[in-house]
Coordinates of C-alpha atoms in Angstrom, one line a residue:
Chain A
X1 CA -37.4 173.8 92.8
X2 CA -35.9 174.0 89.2
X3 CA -39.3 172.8 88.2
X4 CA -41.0 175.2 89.5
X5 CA -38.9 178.2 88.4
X6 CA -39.5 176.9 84.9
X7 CA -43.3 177.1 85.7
X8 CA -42.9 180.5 86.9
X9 CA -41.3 181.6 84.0
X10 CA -43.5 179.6 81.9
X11 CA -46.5 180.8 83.1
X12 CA -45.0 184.6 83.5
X13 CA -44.6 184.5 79.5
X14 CA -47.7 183.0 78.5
X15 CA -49.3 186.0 81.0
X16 CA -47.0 188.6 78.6
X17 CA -48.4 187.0 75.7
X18 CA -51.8 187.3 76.5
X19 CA -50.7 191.3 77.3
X20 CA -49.2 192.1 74.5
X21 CA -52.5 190.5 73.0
X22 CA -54.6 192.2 74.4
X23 CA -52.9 195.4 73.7
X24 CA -53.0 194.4 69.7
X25 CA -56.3 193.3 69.5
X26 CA -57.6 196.3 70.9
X27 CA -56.0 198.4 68.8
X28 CA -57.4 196.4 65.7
X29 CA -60.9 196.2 67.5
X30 CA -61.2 200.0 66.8
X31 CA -60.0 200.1 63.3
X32 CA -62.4 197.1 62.7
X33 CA -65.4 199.7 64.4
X34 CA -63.5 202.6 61.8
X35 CA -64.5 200.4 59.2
X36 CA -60.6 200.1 58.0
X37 CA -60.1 196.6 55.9
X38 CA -58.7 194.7 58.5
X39 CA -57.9 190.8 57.6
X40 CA -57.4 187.5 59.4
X41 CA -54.1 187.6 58.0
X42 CA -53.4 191.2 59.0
X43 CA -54.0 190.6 62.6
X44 CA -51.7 187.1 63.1
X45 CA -48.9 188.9 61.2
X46 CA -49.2 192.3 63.3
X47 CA -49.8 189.9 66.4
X48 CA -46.6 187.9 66.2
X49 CA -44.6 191.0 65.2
X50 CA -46.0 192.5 68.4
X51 CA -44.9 189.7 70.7
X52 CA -41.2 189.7 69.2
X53 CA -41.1 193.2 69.8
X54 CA -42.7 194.1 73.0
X55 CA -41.4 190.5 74.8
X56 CA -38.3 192.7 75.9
X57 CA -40.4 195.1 77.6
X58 CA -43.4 193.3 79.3
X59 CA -41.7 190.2 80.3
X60 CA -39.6 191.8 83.0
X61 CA -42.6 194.1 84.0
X62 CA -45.0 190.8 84.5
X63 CA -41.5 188.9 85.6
X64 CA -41.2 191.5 88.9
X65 CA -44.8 191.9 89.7
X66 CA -45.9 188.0 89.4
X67 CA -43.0 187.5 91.8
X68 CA -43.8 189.9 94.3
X69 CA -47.2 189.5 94.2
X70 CA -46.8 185.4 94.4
X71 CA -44.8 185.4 97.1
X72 CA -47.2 187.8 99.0
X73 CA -49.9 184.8 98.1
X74 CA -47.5 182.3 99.2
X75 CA -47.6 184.1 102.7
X76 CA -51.2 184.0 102.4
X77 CA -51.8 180.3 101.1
X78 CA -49.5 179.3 104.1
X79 CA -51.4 180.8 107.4
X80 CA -54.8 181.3 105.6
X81 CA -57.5 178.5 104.9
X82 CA -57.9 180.5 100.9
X83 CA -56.3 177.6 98.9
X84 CA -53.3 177.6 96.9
X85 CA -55.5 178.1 93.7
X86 CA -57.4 181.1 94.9
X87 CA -54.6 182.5 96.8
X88 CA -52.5 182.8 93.3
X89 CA -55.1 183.8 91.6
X90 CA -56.3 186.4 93.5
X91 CA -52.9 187.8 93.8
X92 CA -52.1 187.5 90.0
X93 CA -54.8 189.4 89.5
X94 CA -54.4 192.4 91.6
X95 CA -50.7 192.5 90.4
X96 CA -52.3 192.8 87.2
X97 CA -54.5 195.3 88.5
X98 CA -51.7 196.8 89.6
X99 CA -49.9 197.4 86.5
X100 CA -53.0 198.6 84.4
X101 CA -53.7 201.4 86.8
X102 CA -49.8 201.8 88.2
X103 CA -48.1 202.6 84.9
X104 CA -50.6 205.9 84.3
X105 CA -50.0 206.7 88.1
X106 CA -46.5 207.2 88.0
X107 CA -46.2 208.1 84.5
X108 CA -48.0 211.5 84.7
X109 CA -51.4 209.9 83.5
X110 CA -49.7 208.2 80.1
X111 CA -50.8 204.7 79.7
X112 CA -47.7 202.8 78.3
X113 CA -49.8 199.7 77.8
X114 CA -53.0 201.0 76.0
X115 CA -55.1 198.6 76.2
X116 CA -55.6 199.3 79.7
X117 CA -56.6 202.7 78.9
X118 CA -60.9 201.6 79.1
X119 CA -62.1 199.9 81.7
X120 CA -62.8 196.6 80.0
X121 CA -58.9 196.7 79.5
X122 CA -58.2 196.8 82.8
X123 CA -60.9 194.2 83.8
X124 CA -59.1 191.8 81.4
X125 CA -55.7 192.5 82.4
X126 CA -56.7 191.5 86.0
X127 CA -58.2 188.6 84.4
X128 CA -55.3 187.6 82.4
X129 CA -53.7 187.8 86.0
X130 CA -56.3 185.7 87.9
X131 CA -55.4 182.9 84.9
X132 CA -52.0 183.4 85.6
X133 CA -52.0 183.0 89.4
X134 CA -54.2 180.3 89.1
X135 CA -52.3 178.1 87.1
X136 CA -49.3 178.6 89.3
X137 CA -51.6 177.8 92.4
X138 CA -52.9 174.5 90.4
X139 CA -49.4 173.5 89.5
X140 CA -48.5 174.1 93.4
X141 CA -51.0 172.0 94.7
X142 CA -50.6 169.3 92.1
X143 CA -46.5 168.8 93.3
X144 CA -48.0 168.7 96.8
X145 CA -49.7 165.8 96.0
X146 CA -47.1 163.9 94.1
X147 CA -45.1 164.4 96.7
X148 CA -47.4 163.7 99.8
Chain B
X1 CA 2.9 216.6 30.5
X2 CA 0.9 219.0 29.2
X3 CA -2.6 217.1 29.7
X4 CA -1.3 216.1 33.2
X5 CA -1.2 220.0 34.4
X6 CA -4.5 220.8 32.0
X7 CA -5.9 217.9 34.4
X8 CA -4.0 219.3 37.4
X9 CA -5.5 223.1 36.6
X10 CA -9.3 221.4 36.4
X11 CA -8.8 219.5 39.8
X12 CA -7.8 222.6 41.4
X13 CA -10.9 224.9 39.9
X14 CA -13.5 221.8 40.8
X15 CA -11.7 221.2 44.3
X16 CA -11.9 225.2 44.5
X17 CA -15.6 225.7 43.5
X18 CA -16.4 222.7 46.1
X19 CA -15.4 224.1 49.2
X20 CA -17.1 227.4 47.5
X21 CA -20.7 226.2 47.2
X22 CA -19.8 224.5 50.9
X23 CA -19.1 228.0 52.3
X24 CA -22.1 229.6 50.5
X25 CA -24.8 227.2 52.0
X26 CA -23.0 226.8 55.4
X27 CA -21.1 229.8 56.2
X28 CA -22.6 230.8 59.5
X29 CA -21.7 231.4 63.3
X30 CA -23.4 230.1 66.4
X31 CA -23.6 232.2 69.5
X32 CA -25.2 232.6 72.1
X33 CA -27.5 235.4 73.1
X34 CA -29.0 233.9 76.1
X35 CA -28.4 231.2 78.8
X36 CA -30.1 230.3 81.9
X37 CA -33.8 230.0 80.9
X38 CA -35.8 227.3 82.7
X39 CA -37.3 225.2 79.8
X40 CA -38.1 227.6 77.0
X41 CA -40.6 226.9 74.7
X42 CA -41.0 230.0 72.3
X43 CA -40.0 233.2 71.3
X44 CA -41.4 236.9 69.9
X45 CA -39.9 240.4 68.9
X46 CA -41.6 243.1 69.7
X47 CA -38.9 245.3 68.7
X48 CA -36.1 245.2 66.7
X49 CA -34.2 244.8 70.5
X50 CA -37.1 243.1 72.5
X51 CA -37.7 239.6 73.0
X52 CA -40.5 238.1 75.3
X53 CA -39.2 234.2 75.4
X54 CA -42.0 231.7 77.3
X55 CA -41.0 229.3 79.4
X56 CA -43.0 226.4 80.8
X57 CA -42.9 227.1 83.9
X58 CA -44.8 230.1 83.8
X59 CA -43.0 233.2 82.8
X60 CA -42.2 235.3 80.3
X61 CA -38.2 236.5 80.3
X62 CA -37.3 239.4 78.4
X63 CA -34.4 239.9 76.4
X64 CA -33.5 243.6 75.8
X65 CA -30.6 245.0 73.7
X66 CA -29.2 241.0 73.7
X67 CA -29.2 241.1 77.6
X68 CA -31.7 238.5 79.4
X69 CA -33.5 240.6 82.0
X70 CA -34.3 239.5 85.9
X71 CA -37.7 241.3 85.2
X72 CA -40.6 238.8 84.1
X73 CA -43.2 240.3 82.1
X74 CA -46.5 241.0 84.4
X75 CA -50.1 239.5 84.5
X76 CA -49.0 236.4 82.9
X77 CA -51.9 233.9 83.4
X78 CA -51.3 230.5 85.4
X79 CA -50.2 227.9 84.1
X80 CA -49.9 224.1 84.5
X81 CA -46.3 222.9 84.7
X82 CA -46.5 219.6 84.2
X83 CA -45.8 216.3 82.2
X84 CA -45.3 218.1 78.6
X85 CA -47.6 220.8 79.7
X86 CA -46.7 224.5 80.3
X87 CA -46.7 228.0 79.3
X88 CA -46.1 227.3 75.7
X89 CA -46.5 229.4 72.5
X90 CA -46.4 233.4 72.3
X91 CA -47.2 235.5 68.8
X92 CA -47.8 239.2 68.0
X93 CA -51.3 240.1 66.4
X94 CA -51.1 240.5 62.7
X95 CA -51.4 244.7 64.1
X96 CA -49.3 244.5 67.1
X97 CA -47.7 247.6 66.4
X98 CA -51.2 249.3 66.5
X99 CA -53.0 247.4 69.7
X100 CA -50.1 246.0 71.1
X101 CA -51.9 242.4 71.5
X102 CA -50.2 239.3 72.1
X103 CA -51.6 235.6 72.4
X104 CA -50.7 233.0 74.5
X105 CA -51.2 228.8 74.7
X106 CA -50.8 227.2 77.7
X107 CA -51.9 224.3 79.8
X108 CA -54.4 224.7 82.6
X109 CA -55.4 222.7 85.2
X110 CA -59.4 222.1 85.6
X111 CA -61.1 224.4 88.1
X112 CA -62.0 221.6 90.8
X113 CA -60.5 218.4 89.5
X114 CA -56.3 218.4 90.0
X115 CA -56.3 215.8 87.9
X116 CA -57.5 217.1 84.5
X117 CA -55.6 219.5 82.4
X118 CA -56.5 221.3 79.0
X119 CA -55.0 223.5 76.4
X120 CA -56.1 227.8 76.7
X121 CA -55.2 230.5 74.5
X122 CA -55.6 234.0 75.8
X123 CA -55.0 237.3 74.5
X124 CA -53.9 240.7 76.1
X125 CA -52.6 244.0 76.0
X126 CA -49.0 244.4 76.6
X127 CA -48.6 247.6 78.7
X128 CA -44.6 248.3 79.2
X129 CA -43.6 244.9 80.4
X130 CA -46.9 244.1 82.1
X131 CA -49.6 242.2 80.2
X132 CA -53.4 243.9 80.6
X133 CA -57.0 242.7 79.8
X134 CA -56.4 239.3 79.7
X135 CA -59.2 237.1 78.3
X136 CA -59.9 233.6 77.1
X137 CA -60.2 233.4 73.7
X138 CA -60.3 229.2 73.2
X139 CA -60.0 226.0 75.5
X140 CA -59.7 222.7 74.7
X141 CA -62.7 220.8 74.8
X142 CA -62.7 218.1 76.8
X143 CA -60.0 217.9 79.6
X144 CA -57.6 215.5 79.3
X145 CA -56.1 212.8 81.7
X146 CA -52.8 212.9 81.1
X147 CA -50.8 216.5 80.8
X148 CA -49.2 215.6 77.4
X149 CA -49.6 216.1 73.6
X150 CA -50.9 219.5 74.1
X151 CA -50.2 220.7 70.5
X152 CA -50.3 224.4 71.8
X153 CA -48.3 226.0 68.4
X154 CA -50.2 229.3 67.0
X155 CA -50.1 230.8 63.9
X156 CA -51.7 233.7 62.7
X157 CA -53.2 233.1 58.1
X158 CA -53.0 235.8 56.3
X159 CA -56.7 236.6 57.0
X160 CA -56.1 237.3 60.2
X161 CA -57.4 234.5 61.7
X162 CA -55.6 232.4 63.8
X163 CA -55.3 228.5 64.4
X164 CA -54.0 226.8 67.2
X165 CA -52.6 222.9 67.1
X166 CA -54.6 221.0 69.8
X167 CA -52.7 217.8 70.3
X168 CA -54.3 214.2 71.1
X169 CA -53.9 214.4 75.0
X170 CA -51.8 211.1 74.5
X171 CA -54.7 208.5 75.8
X172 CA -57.4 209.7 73.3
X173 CA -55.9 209.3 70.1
X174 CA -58.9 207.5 68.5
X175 CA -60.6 210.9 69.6
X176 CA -59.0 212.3 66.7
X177 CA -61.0 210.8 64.1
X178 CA -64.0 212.4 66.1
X179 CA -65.7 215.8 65.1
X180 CA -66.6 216.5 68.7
X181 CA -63.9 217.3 70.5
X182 CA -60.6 219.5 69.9
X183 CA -58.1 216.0 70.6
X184 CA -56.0 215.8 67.4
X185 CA -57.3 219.3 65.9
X186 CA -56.2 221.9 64.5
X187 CA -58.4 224.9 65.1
X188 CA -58.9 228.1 63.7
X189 CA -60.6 231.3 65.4
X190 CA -60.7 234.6 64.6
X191 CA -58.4 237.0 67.1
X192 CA -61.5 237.4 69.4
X193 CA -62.7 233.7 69.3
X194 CA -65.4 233.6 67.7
X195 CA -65.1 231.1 64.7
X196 CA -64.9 232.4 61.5
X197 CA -68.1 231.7 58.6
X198 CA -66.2 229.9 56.5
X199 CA -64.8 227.1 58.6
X200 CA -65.2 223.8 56.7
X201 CA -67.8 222.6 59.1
X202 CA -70.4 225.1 59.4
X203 CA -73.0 223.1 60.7
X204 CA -72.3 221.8 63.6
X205 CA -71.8 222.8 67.5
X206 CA -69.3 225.1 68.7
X207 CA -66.2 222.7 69.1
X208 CA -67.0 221.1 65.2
X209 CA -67.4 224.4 64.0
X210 CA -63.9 225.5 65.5
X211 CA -62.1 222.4 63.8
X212 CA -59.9 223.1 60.6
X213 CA -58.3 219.8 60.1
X214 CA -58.2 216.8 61.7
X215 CA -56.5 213.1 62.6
X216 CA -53.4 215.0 64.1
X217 CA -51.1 214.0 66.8
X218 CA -48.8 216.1 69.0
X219 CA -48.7 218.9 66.5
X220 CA -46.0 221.6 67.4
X221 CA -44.6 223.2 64.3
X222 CA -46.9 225.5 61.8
X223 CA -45.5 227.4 59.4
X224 CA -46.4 229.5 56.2
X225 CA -44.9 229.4 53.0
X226 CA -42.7 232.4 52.2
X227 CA -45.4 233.3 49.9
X228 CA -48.6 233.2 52.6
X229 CA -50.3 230.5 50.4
X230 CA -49.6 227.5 52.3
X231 CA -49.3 225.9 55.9
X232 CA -47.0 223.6 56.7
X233 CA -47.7 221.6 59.8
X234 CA -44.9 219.3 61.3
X235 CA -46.4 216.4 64.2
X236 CA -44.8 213.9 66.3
X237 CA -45.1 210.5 65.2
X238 CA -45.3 207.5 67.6
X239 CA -42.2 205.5 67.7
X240 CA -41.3 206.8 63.8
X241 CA -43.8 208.9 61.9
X242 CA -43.2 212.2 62.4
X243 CA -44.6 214.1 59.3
X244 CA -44.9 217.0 58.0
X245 CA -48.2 218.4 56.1
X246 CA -49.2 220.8 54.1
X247 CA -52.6 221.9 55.9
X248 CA -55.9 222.4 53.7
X249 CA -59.7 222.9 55.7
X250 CA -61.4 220.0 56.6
X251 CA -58.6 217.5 55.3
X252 CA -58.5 214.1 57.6
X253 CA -54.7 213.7 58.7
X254 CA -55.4 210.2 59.2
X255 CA -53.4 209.6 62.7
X256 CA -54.1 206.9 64.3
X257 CA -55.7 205.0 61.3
X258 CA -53.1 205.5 59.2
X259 CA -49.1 205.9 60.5
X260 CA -45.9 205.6 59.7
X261 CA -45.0 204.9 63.3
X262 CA -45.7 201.8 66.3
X263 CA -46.4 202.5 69.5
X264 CA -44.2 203.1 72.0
X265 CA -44.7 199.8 73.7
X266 CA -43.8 198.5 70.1
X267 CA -47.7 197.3 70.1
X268 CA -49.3 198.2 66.1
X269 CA -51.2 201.3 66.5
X270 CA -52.4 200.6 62.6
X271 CA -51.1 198.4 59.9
X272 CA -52.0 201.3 57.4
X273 CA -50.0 203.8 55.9
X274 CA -52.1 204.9 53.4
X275 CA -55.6 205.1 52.8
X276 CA -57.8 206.6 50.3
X277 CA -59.6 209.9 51.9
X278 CA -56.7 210.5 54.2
X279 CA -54.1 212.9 53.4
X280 CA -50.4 211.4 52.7
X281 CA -47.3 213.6 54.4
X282 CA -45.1 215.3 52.1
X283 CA -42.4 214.0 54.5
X284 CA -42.1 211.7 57.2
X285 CA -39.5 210.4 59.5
X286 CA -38.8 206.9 60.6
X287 CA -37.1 206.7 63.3
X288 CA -38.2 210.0 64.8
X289 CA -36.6 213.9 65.3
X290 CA -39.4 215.0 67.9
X291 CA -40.2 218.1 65.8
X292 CA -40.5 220.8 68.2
X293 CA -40.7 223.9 66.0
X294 CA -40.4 225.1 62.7
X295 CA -39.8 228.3 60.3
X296 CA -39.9 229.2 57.1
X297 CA -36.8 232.0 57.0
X298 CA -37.9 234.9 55.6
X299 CA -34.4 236.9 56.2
X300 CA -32.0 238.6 53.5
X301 CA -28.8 237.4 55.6
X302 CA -29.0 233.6 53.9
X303 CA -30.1 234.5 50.5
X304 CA -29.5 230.4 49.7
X305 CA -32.2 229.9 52.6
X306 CA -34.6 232.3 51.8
X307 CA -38.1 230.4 51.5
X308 CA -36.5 227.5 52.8
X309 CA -37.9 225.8 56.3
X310 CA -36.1 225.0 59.1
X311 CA -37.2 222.4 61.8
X312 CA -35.9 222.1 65.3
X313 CA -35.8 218.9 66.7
X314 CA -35.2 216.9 70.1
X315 CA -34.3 213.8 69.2
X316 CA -31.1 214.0 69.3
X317 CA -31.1 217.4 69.0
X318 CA -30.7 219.0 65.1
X319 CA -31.0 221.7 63.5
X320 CA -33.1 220.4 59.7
X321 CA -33.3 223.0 56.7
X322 CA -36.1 221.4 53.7
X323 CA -35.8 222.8 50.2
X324 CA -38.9 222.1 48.5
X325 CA -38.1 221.6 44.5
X326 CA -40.2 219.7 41.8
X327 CA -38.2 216.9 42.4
X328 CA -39.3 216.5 45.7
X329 CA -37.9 217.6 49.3
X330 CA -34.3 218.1 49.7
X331 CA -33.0 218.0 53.6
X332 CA -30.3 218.4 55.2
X333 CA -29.4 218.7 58.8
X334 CA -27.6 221.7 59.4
X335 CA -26.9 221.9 63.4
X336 CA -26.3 218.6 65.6
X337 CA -24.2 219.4 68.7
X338 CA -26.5 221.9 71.0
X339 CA -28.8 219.0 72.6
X340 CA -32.5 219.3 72.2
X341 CA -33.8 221.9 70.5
X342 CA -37.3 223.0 71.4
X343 CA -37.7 226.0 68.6
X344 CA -36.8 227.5 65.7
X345 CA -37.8 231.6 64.7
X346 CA -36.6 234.5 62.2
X347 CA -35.4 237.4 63.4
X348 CA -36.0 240.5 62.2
X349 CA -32.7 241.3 61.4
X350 CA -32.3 238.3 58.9
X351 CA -30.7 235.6 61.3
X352 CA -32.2 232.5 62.8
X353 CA -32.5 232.1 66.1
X354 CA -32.7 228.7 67.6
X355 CA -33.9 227.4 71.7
X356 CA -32.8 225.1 73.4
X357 CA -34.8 222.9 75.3
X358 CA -35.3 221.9 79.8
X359 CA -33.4 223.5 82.5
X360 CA -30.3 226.0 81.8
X361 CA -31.0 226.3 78.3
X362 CA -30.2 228.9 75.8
X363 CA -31.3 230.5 72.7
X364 CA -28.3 230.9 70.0
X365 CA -28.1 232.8 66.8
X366 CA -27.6 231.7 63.4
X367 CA -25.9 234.5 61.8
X368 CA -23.4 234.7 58.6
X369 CA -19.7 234.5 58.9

């Protein structure tokens, strides 16, 4: 059980990570496309920066939703014939979902995360949350076996 | 024993000229003229004993002889009240006294999509304490998703036209950098819309044509100088960045390639604070005020202040006067216990008069002791 918390929370920050990623890179995409001198440099530093400061807020966002929305696929993997794998994943993904169209809806239309402001934001959120889910699932079903 | 009182003497006339020049530049009273508007967002005379005060929410309150009236002026045009958006800005054509014409910004939802929102600035006749002949003079081009950064501040140039801050709608800030569209603008018309010959971009559609500068953000402070020859512009900043500008035609702002301020996720909106080809601030704060509103006080009443400019802010609520010298820009934050402050105005009288910002809120005088 301790085990698996760990890979919750593992797999929860890696998930944050690749948000807060996502939401840096896409903000240097478009100064790249505005011809500003952007370096290789630039973005790493500006990257890890990011992650130390936006950790606080993303982690407990992705922390809530992968719970809720894992333990819904839990329900699922258990009286369904989906798979562990694909049960995560699918639910990873729509929690993902979730959050890139959920934080506009009840914030009056503001997108807190922008890079979920186009829809190729949004597509890779839910697919940073299909990763997500599906690594969890993988992990699930390779304990099962150990311990079968 | 004798250089110990010379010494003594001097201490007292140094002590004694201290608390002098403290009394000279802030001797003054607060009190308050009005209480119980619903979020109040700006102010006009249009008499030395009539104020028409906007709030968001869709009315106009008048204040009459320093009494706020349960009459609402007449024929004001819906508005949006949402998010940040609202019945915002209200100013007095350059010959009000002749036509009685006022102007008005406000938000407005689109026709047959709830969803969308834009910025619209009439103008009308004011008729007793009913508004007349309403008609659209300028609206925001596109709509915008989300009903915030709305800009909305007017300000008539001495040539009688008029430009209106059109803020970056929040989720289009790139936009900004963008000739073909009014996010992150600021715009100048003449009093009956039409867009005057000599804007910088004369060839171009309609909505380029309109622009006067651009690569602003949430831009809700213009002033002029006490001297007509400049326009200040004060913006909200992300997270930090909140600058003020002096505004010249066709001049790129720079916002979002160039900041002083993150997001508020703390996610890097640019790495860039400077850039050649996009104009610097002449001030900037880091962390942010939330400029809501800004004068330049024009009054006899503070003769220390006169030319001065004064900057309301929200966060956490102050009261900023900026003395502009060759050194540089001297500020110093004269007001820091009323809350939010969501505008700042002259009187005609001489005082300031300052508003406070949401629900209950109340506009106080700054007058001399």
């Amino acid at each position: 059980m301790i085990k698996r918390i760990g890979i919750f929370l593992g797999i929860t920050f890696i998930v944050s990570i690749l948000i807060i990623s996502q939401t840096t890179l896409s903000n240097f995409i478009w100064l790249i496309q505005a011809d500003m001198p952007v370096t290789l440099v630039m973005i790493v530093t500006k990257l890890f920066e990011d992650v130390l400061r936006m950790m606080v807020i993303v982690f407990p966002i992705i922390f809530i939703v992968n719970l809720v929305f894992f333990l819904v696929a839990m329900m699922i993997s258990r009286y369904t014939s989906l798979g562990k794998k694909r049960a995560y994943a699918l639910s990873g993904g729509l929690g993902l979902f979730l959050i890139s169209v959920g934080i506009p809806f009840f914030a009056e239309g503001i997108y807190g995360l922008t890079g979920a402001r186009s829809v190729i934001g949004k597509i890779t959120f839910t697919l940073i949350g299909l990763l997500g889910g599906f690594l969890f699932g993988r992990h699930l079903d390779k304990s099962k076996l150990e311990t079968s | 024993m004798k250089n110990y009182k010379v010494f003594l003497f001097f201490l007292v006339i140094s002590f004694s000229s201290f608390i002098f020049a403290k009394e000279n530049s802030h001797s003054f009273n607060v009190s308050v003229i009005a209480e119980g508007l619903d979020h109040p967002w700006s102010l006009v005379f249009i008499s030395d004993d009539e104020i028409l005060v906007t709030e968001k929410t869709g009315k106009i309150r008048i204040i009459k002889n320093g009494r706020l009236l349960d009459e609402t002026l007449k024929n004001v045009p819906n508005s949006l009240f949402a998010g940040q958006g609202g019945l915002s800005d209200i100013v007095l054509h350059p010959e009000f006294s002749n036509n009685r014409t006022i102007f008005l910004s406000f938000s407005e939802i689109h026709p047959s999509n709830k969803r969308l929102s834009t910025l619209t600035v009439v103008k009308a006749k004011l008729n007793g304490y009913a508004l007349e002949d309403v008609e659209e003079i300028f609206k925001a081009d596109p709509y915008r998703t989300a009903p915030a950064h709305f800009g909305a501040r007017l300000l008539f140039l001495k040539d009688g036209s008029l430009l209106i801050t059109s803020g970056d709608g929040f989720n289009f800030r790139e936009k900004a950098q963008d000739l073909d569209n009014h996010f992150g603008k600021v715009i100048r018309i003449n009093d009956d819309g039409s867009i005057p010959d000599d804007n910088p971009y004369a060839n171009g559609n309609i909505t380029k044509r309109s622009i006067y500068t651009y690569g602003h953000r949430n831009q809700q402070g213009l002033t002029l100088s006490l001297d007509n020859s400049q326009v200040y512009l004060i913006e909200h900043g992300p997270r930090g960045g909140d600058e003020l500008n002096i505004l010249e035609p066709s001049n790129n702002y720079g916002w979002p390639l160039i900041t002083y301020g993150i997001d508020y996720s703390g996610a890097t909106i640019s790495p860039f604070k400077e850039m050649e080809g996009l104009e610097q601030p002449i001030k900037y704060w880091v962390p942010s005020i939330a400029p809501s509103g800004m004068t330049t006080y024009r009054g006899d009443k503070f003769p220390n202040w006169k030319g001065d400019i004064f900057i309301s802010s929200m966060i956490p609520g102050e009261l900023r006067r900026l003395k502009f010298s060759k050194e540089g820009v001297e500020e110093e934050v004269l007001i820091d216990n009323l809350g939010r402050l969501r505008g700042v105005h002259n009187s005609p009288d001489g005082n300031l008069l300052i508003i406070s910002d949401r629900s209950n809120a109340k506009i106080y005088k700054i007058s001399p002791k």
